[in-house]
Amino acid sequence: MKPEVLVMAASPSASVMAQLDQHFDCHHLWQQPREQQAAWLRGVAGRVRAVLTTGAIGIDAALLAQLPKVEIVAVNGIGTDAVDLEAARARGVFVTNTPGVLTDDVADLALTLLLSAARRLPALDFYVRTGGWEAGKPLAPTRALRGKVCGVYGFGRIGQAIAARARAFGMAVRYFQPRAIEGVDVPRAESLLALAEASDYLVVAAPGTPATRHTVNAEVLAALGPQGTLVNVARGSLVDEEALIAALRAHTLGMAALDVFADEPRVPAALRELENVVLTPHVGSLTVETRHAMGQLVVDNLLAHFAGKPLLTPVA
Ligand code: 8YV
């Protein structure tokens, strides 16, 4: 008998979906109409041995408690902030995620956002579409990237990949995270505030944890300043969104380019109405290649678990 797996969300990779259905008896929650999901779940919960979830959906203690036979939670993403790791640990439930395979695409999106803000891409697109060019409306020059300072908050794999890209654009790079990284030729700032003071662009690439919550606060945003830009490809929880909106409104912060938000998919109207923002819907890893690689790692972790082999990418 195949192990029964609760699949919270689909992968865009047809191969991953086919492998899931080949090796496991899958219960696809995402196929159920929203209003019927709770009742449907009660029907399958008692038999579920594995859960496939995403970084955004995660799994809370209440759902874990509904699954008496669950052995493993495989997260199709790197962030585990939406997973109740404590509850999983208490139950002896393994957790895996997908580090490594999404690094380049998330770093690419960070630079896409940074460049879009620097060169005012959304405004230029609007200008052409709405006939501003033909009408000869004035167009102010933007600022060059070369020589500017890119501060990277969080210097793991993704932060370091962002730094390499920023350097290729002629930017000077610094980073901050509590633990210094040995053997890198990027200077570490003493604090996040010092990093913001030194930076023209502050790119957030740190994990969303209780310790990092709202660390990008009013003081940090003020230090980044009216010519400064905040880029966030990590988690919305790291930024005090109310302080961000206030700073953008008052132009004490120049711009923000955001892929992640405090309460996704709800983006505050106050943020959507601003002109000095670039907004994308949490798509750092959303490429065909990376979503396939992430899904494959999920499948391989599940297969390893049910074959009694070591997990490929366990969450400590
Ligand atoms: C995904 C992410 O959007 O990896 C993460 O932590 O936030 C993203 O890559 C998410 O996990 C959906 O699969």
GROMACS .gro file of C-alpha atoms and ligand atoms in nm:
model
  329
    1MET     CA    1   0.000   0.000   0.000
    2LYS     CA    2   0.133   0.344  -0.093
    3PRO     CA    3   0.187   0.596   0.187
    4GLU     CA    4  -0.092   0.855   0.203
    5VAL     CA    5   0.021   1.214   0.147
    6LEU     CA    6  -0.171   1.535   0.206
    7VAL     CA    7  -0.075   1.774  -0.076
    8MET     CA    8  -0.157   2.131   0.027
    9ALA     CA    9  -0.059   2.299  -0.302
   10ALA     CA   10   0.023   2.186  -0.655
   11SER     CA   11   0.365   2.214  -0.819
   12PRO     CA   12   0.370   2.367  -1.169
   13SER     CA   13   0.597   2.077  -1.271
   14ALA     CA   14   0.387   1.805  -1.437
   15SER     CA   15   0.671   1.559  -1.375
   16VAL     CA   16   0.665   1.630  -1.000
   17MET     CA   17   0.287   1.588  -0.984
   18ALA     CA   18   0.311   1.260  -1.181
   19GLN     CA   19   0.583   1.126  -0.949
   20LEU     CA   20   0.374   1.215  -0.644
   21ASP     CA   21   0.075   1.025  -0.780
   22GLN     CA   22   0.298   0.735  -0.888
   23HIS     CA   23   0.465   0.679  -0.550
   24PHE     CA   24   0.202   0.797  -0.306
   25ASP     CA   25  -0.169   0.788  -0.245
   26CYS     CA   26  -0.216   1.164  -0.271
   27HIS     CA   27  -0.496   1.367  -0.117
   28HIS     CA   28  -0.492   1.696  -0.305
   29LEU     CA   29  -0.633   1.963  -0.073
   30TRP     CA   30  -0.581   2.235  -0.336
   31GLN     CA   31  -0.832   2.061  -0.565
   32GLN     CA   32  -1.111   2.101  -0.310
   33PRO     CA   33  -1.333   2.409  -0.312
   34ARG     CA   34  -1.227   2.628  -0.021
   35GLU     CA   35  -1.556   2.599   0.169
   36GLN     CA   36  -1.541   2.218   0.156
   37GLN     CA   37  -1.177   2.175   0.258
   38ALA     CA   38  -1.232   2.140   0.634
   39ALA     CA   39  -1.490   1.861   0.599
   40TRP     CA   40  -1.286   1.688   0.328
   41LEU     CA   41  -0.978   1.702   0.549
   42ARG     CA   42  -1.159   1.537   0.839
   43GLY     CA   43  -1.230   1.246   0.606
   44VAL     CA   44  -0.865   1.178   0.517
   45ALA     CA   45  -0.672   1.314   0.820
   46GLY     CA   46  -0.658   0.984   1.011
   47ARG     CA   47  -0.461   0.813   0.731
   48VAL     CA   48  -0.214   1.085   0.631
   49ARG     CA   49   0.154   0.991   0.687
   50ALA     CA   50   0.314   1.288   0.510
   51VAL     CA   51   0.226   1.648   0.433
   52LEU     CA   52   0.353   1.842   0.134
   53THR     CA   53   0.321   2.212   0.199
   54THR     CA   54   0.482   2.538   0.081
   55GLY     CA   55   0.692   2.804   0.248
   56ALA     CA   56   0.394   3.037   0.248
   57ILE     CA   57   0.126   2.790   0.368
   58GLY     CA   58   0.341   2.595   0.614
   59ILE     CA   59   0.152   2.393   0.875
   60ASP     CA   60   0.029   2.498   1.218
   61ALA     CA   61  -0.004   2.304   1.541
   62ALA     CA   62  -0.382   2.268   1.495
   63LEU     CA   63  -0.346   2.090   1.161
   64LEU     CA   64  -0.061   1.873   1.290
   65ALA     CA   65  -0.285   1.772   1.581
   66GLN     CA   66  -0.550   1.660   1.330
   67LEU     CA   67  -0.304   1.413   1.172
   68PRO     CA   68  -0.236   1.131   1.423
   69LYS     CA   69  -0.020   0.928   1.181
   70VAL     CA   70   0.188   1.206   1.027
   71GLU     CA   71   0.562   1.128   1.011
   72ILE     CA   72   0.705   1.397   0.785
   73VAL     CA   73   0.628   1.749   0.661
   74ALA     CA   74   0.802   1.830   0.332
   75VAL     CA   75   0.812   2.204   0.262
   76ASN     CA   76   0.829   2.306  -0.103
   77GLY     CA   77   1.035   2.616  -0.018
   78ILE     CA   78   1.328   2.725   0.195
   79GLY     CA   79   1.146   2.929   0.459
   80THR     CA   80   1.001   2.730   0.749
   81ASP     CA   81   0.859   3.025   0.941
   82ALA     CA   82   0.502   2.912   0.866
   83VAL     CA   83   0.572   2.563   1.003
   84ASP     CA   84   0.522   2.510   1.374
   85LEU     CA   85   0.864   2.347   1.419
   86GLU     CA   86   0.814   2.318   1.794
   87ALA     CA   87   0.493   2.119   1.752
   88ALA     CA   88   0.659   1.900   1.487
   89ARG     CA   89   0.959   1.835   1.713
   90ALA     CA   90   0.735   1.751   2.007
   91ARG     CA   91   0.559   1.491   1.794
   92GLY     CA   92   0.884   1.356   1.639
   93VAL     CA   93   0.765   1.467   1.294
   94PHE     CA   94   1.050   1.522   1.045
   95VAL     CA   95   1.059   1.847   0.846
   96THR     CA   96   1.242   1.902   0.517
   97ASN     CA   97   1.279   2.211   0.297
   98THR     CA   98   1.440   2.299  -0.037
   99PRO     CA   99   1.762   2.497   0.018
  100GLY     CA  100   2.013   2.558  -0.260
  101VAL     CA  101   1.796   2.499  -0.565
  102LEU     CA  102   1.620   2.837  -0.548
  103THR     CA  103   1.920   3.058  -0.461
  104ASP     CA  104   1.987   3.198  -0.809
  105ASP     CA  105   1.628   3.276  -0.897
  106VAL     CA  106   1.558   3.455  -0.569
  107ALA     CA  107   1.881   3.655  -0.610
  108ASP     CA  108   1.782   3.735  -0.969
  109LEU     CA  109   1.446   3.867  -0.850
  110ALA     CA  110   1.619   4.081  -0.587
  111LEU     CA  111   1.826   4.247  -0.859
  112THR     CA  112   1.521   4.272  -1.086
  113LEU     CA  113   1.341   4.463  -0.811
  114LEU     CA  114   1.646   4.674  -0.729
  115LEU     CA  115   1.689   4.770  -1.096
  116SER     CA  116   1.316   4.829  -1.142
  117ALA     CA  117   1.320   5.073  -0.852
  118ALA     CA  118   1.647   5.238  -0.957
  119ARG     CA  119   1.537   5.292  -1.316
  120ARG     CA  120   1.167   5.348  -1.232
  121LEU     CA  121   1.056   5.067  -1.460
  122PRO     CA  122   0.684   5.065  -1.368
  123ALA     CA  123   0.658   5.442  -1.426
  124LEU     CA  124   0.836   5.417  -1.762
  125ASP     CA  125   0.613   5.134  -1.874
  126PHE     CA  126   0.309   5.342  -1.775
  127TYR     CA  127   0.453   5.646  -1.958
  128VAL     CA  128   0.482   5.456  -2.287
  129ARG     CA  129   0.148   5.273  -2.258
  130THR     CA  130  -0.049   5.585  -2.176
  131GLY     CA  131   0.099   5.801  -2.451
  132GLY     CA  132   0.324   6.013  -2.229
  133TRP     CA  133   0.611   5.968  -2.472
  134GLU     CA  134   0.413   6.078  -2.777
  135ALA     CA  135   0.270   6.372  -2.584
  136GLY     CA  136   0.627   6.478  -2.498
  137LYS     CA  137   0.561   6.474  -2.123
  138PRO     CA  138   0.874   6.554  -1.920
  139LEU     CA  139   1.081   6.263  -1.800
  140ALA     CA  140   1.331   6.305  -1.517
  141PRO     CA  141   1.661   6.111  -1.528
  142THR     CA  142   1.712   5.834  -1.275
  143ARG     CA  143   2.030   5.752  -1.080
  144ALA     CA  144   2.306   5.516  -1.195
  145LEU     CA  145   2.379   5.200  -0.994
  146ARG     CA  146   2.756   5.199  -1.030
  147GLY     CA  147   2.936   5.326  -0.724
  148LYS     CA  148   2.627   5.298  -0.504
  149VAL     CA  149   2.627   5.082  -0.193
  150CYS     CA  150   2.414   4.768  -0.175
  151GLY     CA  151   2.364   4.654   0.184
  152VAL     CA  152   2.257   4.293   0.217
  153TYR     CA  153   2.073   4.198   0.534
  154GLY     CA  154   2.118   3.823   0.582
  155PHE     CA  155   2.428   3.672   0.425
  156GLY     CA  156   2.343   3.309   0.365
  157ARG     CA  157   2.339   3.152   0.023
  158ILE     CA  158   2.079   3.393  -0.116
  159GLY     CA  159   2.240   3.702   0.038
  160GLN     CA  160   2.579   3.607  -0.107
  161ALA     CA  161   2.428   3.545  -0.452
  162ILE     CA  162   2.267   3.891  -0.434
  163ALA     CA  163   2.606   4.042  -0.341
  164ALA     CA  164   2.776   3.879  -0.642
  165ARG     CA  165   2.511   4.020  -0.875
  166ALA     CA  166   2.523   4.369  -0.721
  167ARG     CA  167   2.900   4.372  -0.769
  168ALA     CA  168   2.858   4.285  -1.135
  169PHE     CA  169   2.659   4.610  -1.166
  170GLY     CA  170   2.952   4.806  -1.020
  171MET     CA  171   2.801   4.845  -0.674
  172ALA     CA  172   2.996   4.831  -0.348
  173VAL     CA  173   2.857   4.562  -0.117
  174ARG     CA  174   2.831   4.529   0.260
  175TYR     CA  175   2.631   4.293   0.473
  176PHE     CA  176   2.488   4.249   0.816
  177GLN     CA  177   2.379   3.944   1.007
  178PRO     CA  178   2.449   3.866   1.371
  179ARG     CA  179   2.702   3.591   1.292
  180ALA     CA  180   3.005   3.701   1.085
  181ILE     CA  181   3.081   3.483   0.783
  182GLU     CA  182   3.443   3.369   0.761
  183GLY     CA  183   3.630   3.387   0.434
  184VAL     CA  184   3.414   3.638   0.245
  185ASP     CA  185   3.562   3.960   0.107
  186VAL     CA  186   3.248   4.162   0.182
  187PRO     CA  187   3.270   4.397   0.485
  188ARG     CA  188   3.024   4.329   0.766
  189ALA     CA  189   2.847   4.625   0.925
  190GLU     CA  190   2.826   4.633   1.305
  191SER     CA  191   2.450   4.642   1.308
  192LEU     CA  192   2.151   4.658   1.077
  193LEU     CA  193   2.125   5.029   1.154
  194ALA     CA  194   2.489   5.086   1.056
  195LEU     CA  195   2.427   4.888   0.735
  196ALA     CA  196   2.123   5.104   0.650
  197GLU     CA  197   2.320   5.423   0.719
  198ALA     CA  198   2.594   5.311   0.479
  199SER     CA  199   2.361   5.182   0.205
  200ASP     CA  200   2.180   5.330  -0.093
  201TYR     CA  201   1.993   5.000  -0.137
  202LEU     CA  202   1.910   4.771   0.153
  203VAL     CA  203   1.819   4.422   0.035
  204VAL     CA  204   1.650   4.195   0.289
  205ALA     CA  205   1.751   3.828   0.254
  206ALA     CA  206   1.739   3.709   0.616
  207PRO     CA  207   1.506   3.435   0.745
  208GLY     CA  208   1.173   3.525   0.901
  209THR     CA  209   1.207   3.430   1.267
  210PRO     CA  210   1.083   3.578   1.596
  211ALA     CA  211   1.430   3.738   1.632
  212THR     CA  212   1.416   3.913   1.292
  213ARG     CA  213   1.053   4.027   1.318
  214HIS     CA  214   1.019   4.403   1.250
  215THR     CA  215   1.397   4.451   1.262
  216VAL     CA  216   1.360   4.676   0.957
  217ASN     CA  217   1.187   4.941   1.167
  218ALA     CA  218   1.128   5.318   1.148
  219GLU     CA  219   1.483   5.392   1.263
  220VAL     CA  220   1.642   5.165   1.002
  221LEU     CA  221   1.421   5.312   0.727
  222ALA     CA  222   1.511   5.667   0.833
  223ALA     CA  223   1.879   5.571   0.819
  224LEU     CA  224   1.834   5.443   0.464
  225GLY     CA  225   1.696   5.787   0.389
  226PRO     CA  226   1.514   5.983   0.119
  227GLN     CA  227   1.753   5.864  -0.154
  228GLY     CA  228   1.748   5.508  -0.023
  229THR     CA  229   1.559   5.203  -0.147
  230LEU     CA  230   1.440   4.900   0.048
  231VAL     CA  231   1.421   4.568  -0.138
  232ASN     CA  232   1.260   4.267   0.032
  233VAL     CA  233   1.269   3.914  -0.110
  234ALA     CA  234   1.272   3.736   0.228
  235ARG     CA  235   0.962   3.760   0.444
  236GLY     CA  236   0.721   4.044   0.513
  237SER     CA  237   0.756   3.984   0.885
  238LEU     CA  238   1.107   4.137   0.888
  239VAL     CA  239   0.970   4.481   0.799
  240ASP     CA  240   0.746   4.702   1.011
  241GLU     CA  241   0.499   4.758   0.726
  242GLU     CA  242   0.322   5.050   0.895
  243ALA     CA  243   0.653   5.228   0.947
  244LEU     CA  244   0.743   5.153   0.585
  245ILE     CA  245   0.419   5.304   0.453
  246ALA     CA  246   0.467   5.612   0.671
  247ALA     CA  247   0.827   5.659   0.551
  248LEU     CA  248   0.732   5.616   0.185
  249ARG     CA  249   0.440   5.858   0.221
  250ALA     CA  250   0.661   6.120   0.387
  251HIS     CA  251   0.945   6.052   0.139
  252THR     CA  252   1.184   6.002   0.428
  253LEU     CA  253   1.250   5.675   0.244
  254GLY     CA  254   1.296   5.699  -0.133
  255MET     CA  255   1.148   5.376  -0.263
  256ALA     CA  256   1.058   5.019  -0.176
  257ALA     CA  257   1.058   4.717  -0.405
  258LEU     CA  258   0.878   4.430  -0.238
  259ASP     CA  259   0.807   4.067  -0.323
  260VAL     CA  260   0.686   3.973   0.025
  261PHE     CA  261   0.433   4.123   0.264
  262ALA     CA  262   0.315   4.095   0.622
  263ASP     CA  263  -0.022   3.932   0.543
  264GLU     CA  264  -0.003   3.768   0.202
  265PRO     CA  265  -0.184   3.779  -0.033
  266ARG     CA  266  -0.339   4.090   0.123
  267VAL     CA  267  -0.126   4.393   0.036
  268PRO     CA  268  -0.244   4.705   0.222
  269ALA     CA  269  -0.427   4.956  -0.001
  270ALA     CA  270  -0.201   5.224   0.146
  271LEU     CA  271   0.098   5.048  -0.011
  272ARG     CA  272  -0.074   4.978  -0.342
  273GLU     CA  273  -0.167   5.345  -0.382
  274LEU     CA  274   0.190   5.471  -0.351
  275GLU     CA  275   0.394   5.561  -0.659
  276ASN     CA  276   0.735   5.505  -0.502
  277VAL     CA  277   0.691   5.127  -0.476
  278VAL     CA  278   0.742   4.826  -0.702
  279LEU     CA  279   0.529   4.528  -0.601
  280THR     CA  280   0.547   4.161  -0.703
  281PRO     CA  281   0.339   3.870  -0.563
  282HIS     CA  282   0.599   3.652  -0.379
  283VAL     CA  283   0.754   3.502  -0.692
  284GLY     CA  284   1.125   3.475  -0.605
  285SER     CA  285   1.137   3.105  -0.689
  286LEU     CA  286   0.863   3.103  -0.954
  287THR     CA  287   1.051   2.983  -1.262
  288VAL     CA  288   0.988   2.660  -1.449
  289GLU     CA  289   1.338   2.531  -1.370
  290THR     CA  290   1.343   2.616  -1.002
  291ARG     CA  291   0.990   2.504  -0.923
  292HIS     CA  292   1.074   2.172  -1.088
  293ALA     CA  293   1.398   2.140  -0.886
  294MET     CA  294   1.217   2.230  -0.563
  295GLY     CA  295   0.938   1.979  -0.632
  296GLN     CA  296   1.190   1.709  -0.720
  297LEU     CA  297   1.369   1.765  -0.389
  298VAL     CA  298   1.036   1.732  -0.208
  299VAL     CA  299   0.963   1.403  -0.386
  300ASP     CA  300   1.317   1.275  -0.318
  301ASN     CA  301   1.290   1.361   0.051
  302LEU     CA  302   0.956   1.178   0.077
  303LEU     CA  303   1.091   0.874  -0.109
  304ALA     CA  304   1.401   0.868   0.116
  305HIS     CA  305   1.184   0.884   0.428
  306PHE     CA  306   0.955   0.600   0.327
  307ALA     CA  307   1.254   0.389   0.216
  308GLY     CA  308   1.411   0.436   0.560
  309LYS     CA  309   1.703   0.631   0.411
  310PRO     CA  310   1.855   0.959   0.541
  311LEU     CA  311   1.662   1.272   0.441
  312LEU     CA  312   1.832   1.485   0.176
  313THR     CA  313   1.757   1.826   0.326
  314PRO     CA  314   1.624   1.794   0.680
  315VAL     CA  315   1.545   2.108   0.879
  316ALA     CA  316   1.755   2.095   1.196
  3178YV     C1  317   0.784   2.994  -0.241
  3178YV     C2  318   0.940   3.076  -0.053
  3178YV     O1  319   0.704   3.101  -0.282
  3178YV     O2  320   1.112   2.918  -0.052
  3178YV     C3  321   1.041   2.991   0.015
  3178YV     O3  322   1.050   2.999   0.137
  3178YV     O4  323   0.886   3.163   0.007
  3178YV     C4  324   0.911   3.055  -0.198
  3178YV     O5  325   1.015   2.993  -0.264
  3178YV     C5  326   0.693   2.910  -0.159
  3178YV     O6  327   0.755   2.819  -0.078
  3178YV     C6  328   0.592   2.840  -0.250
  3178YV     O7  329   0.630   2.711  -0.284
   0.00000   0.00000   0.00000
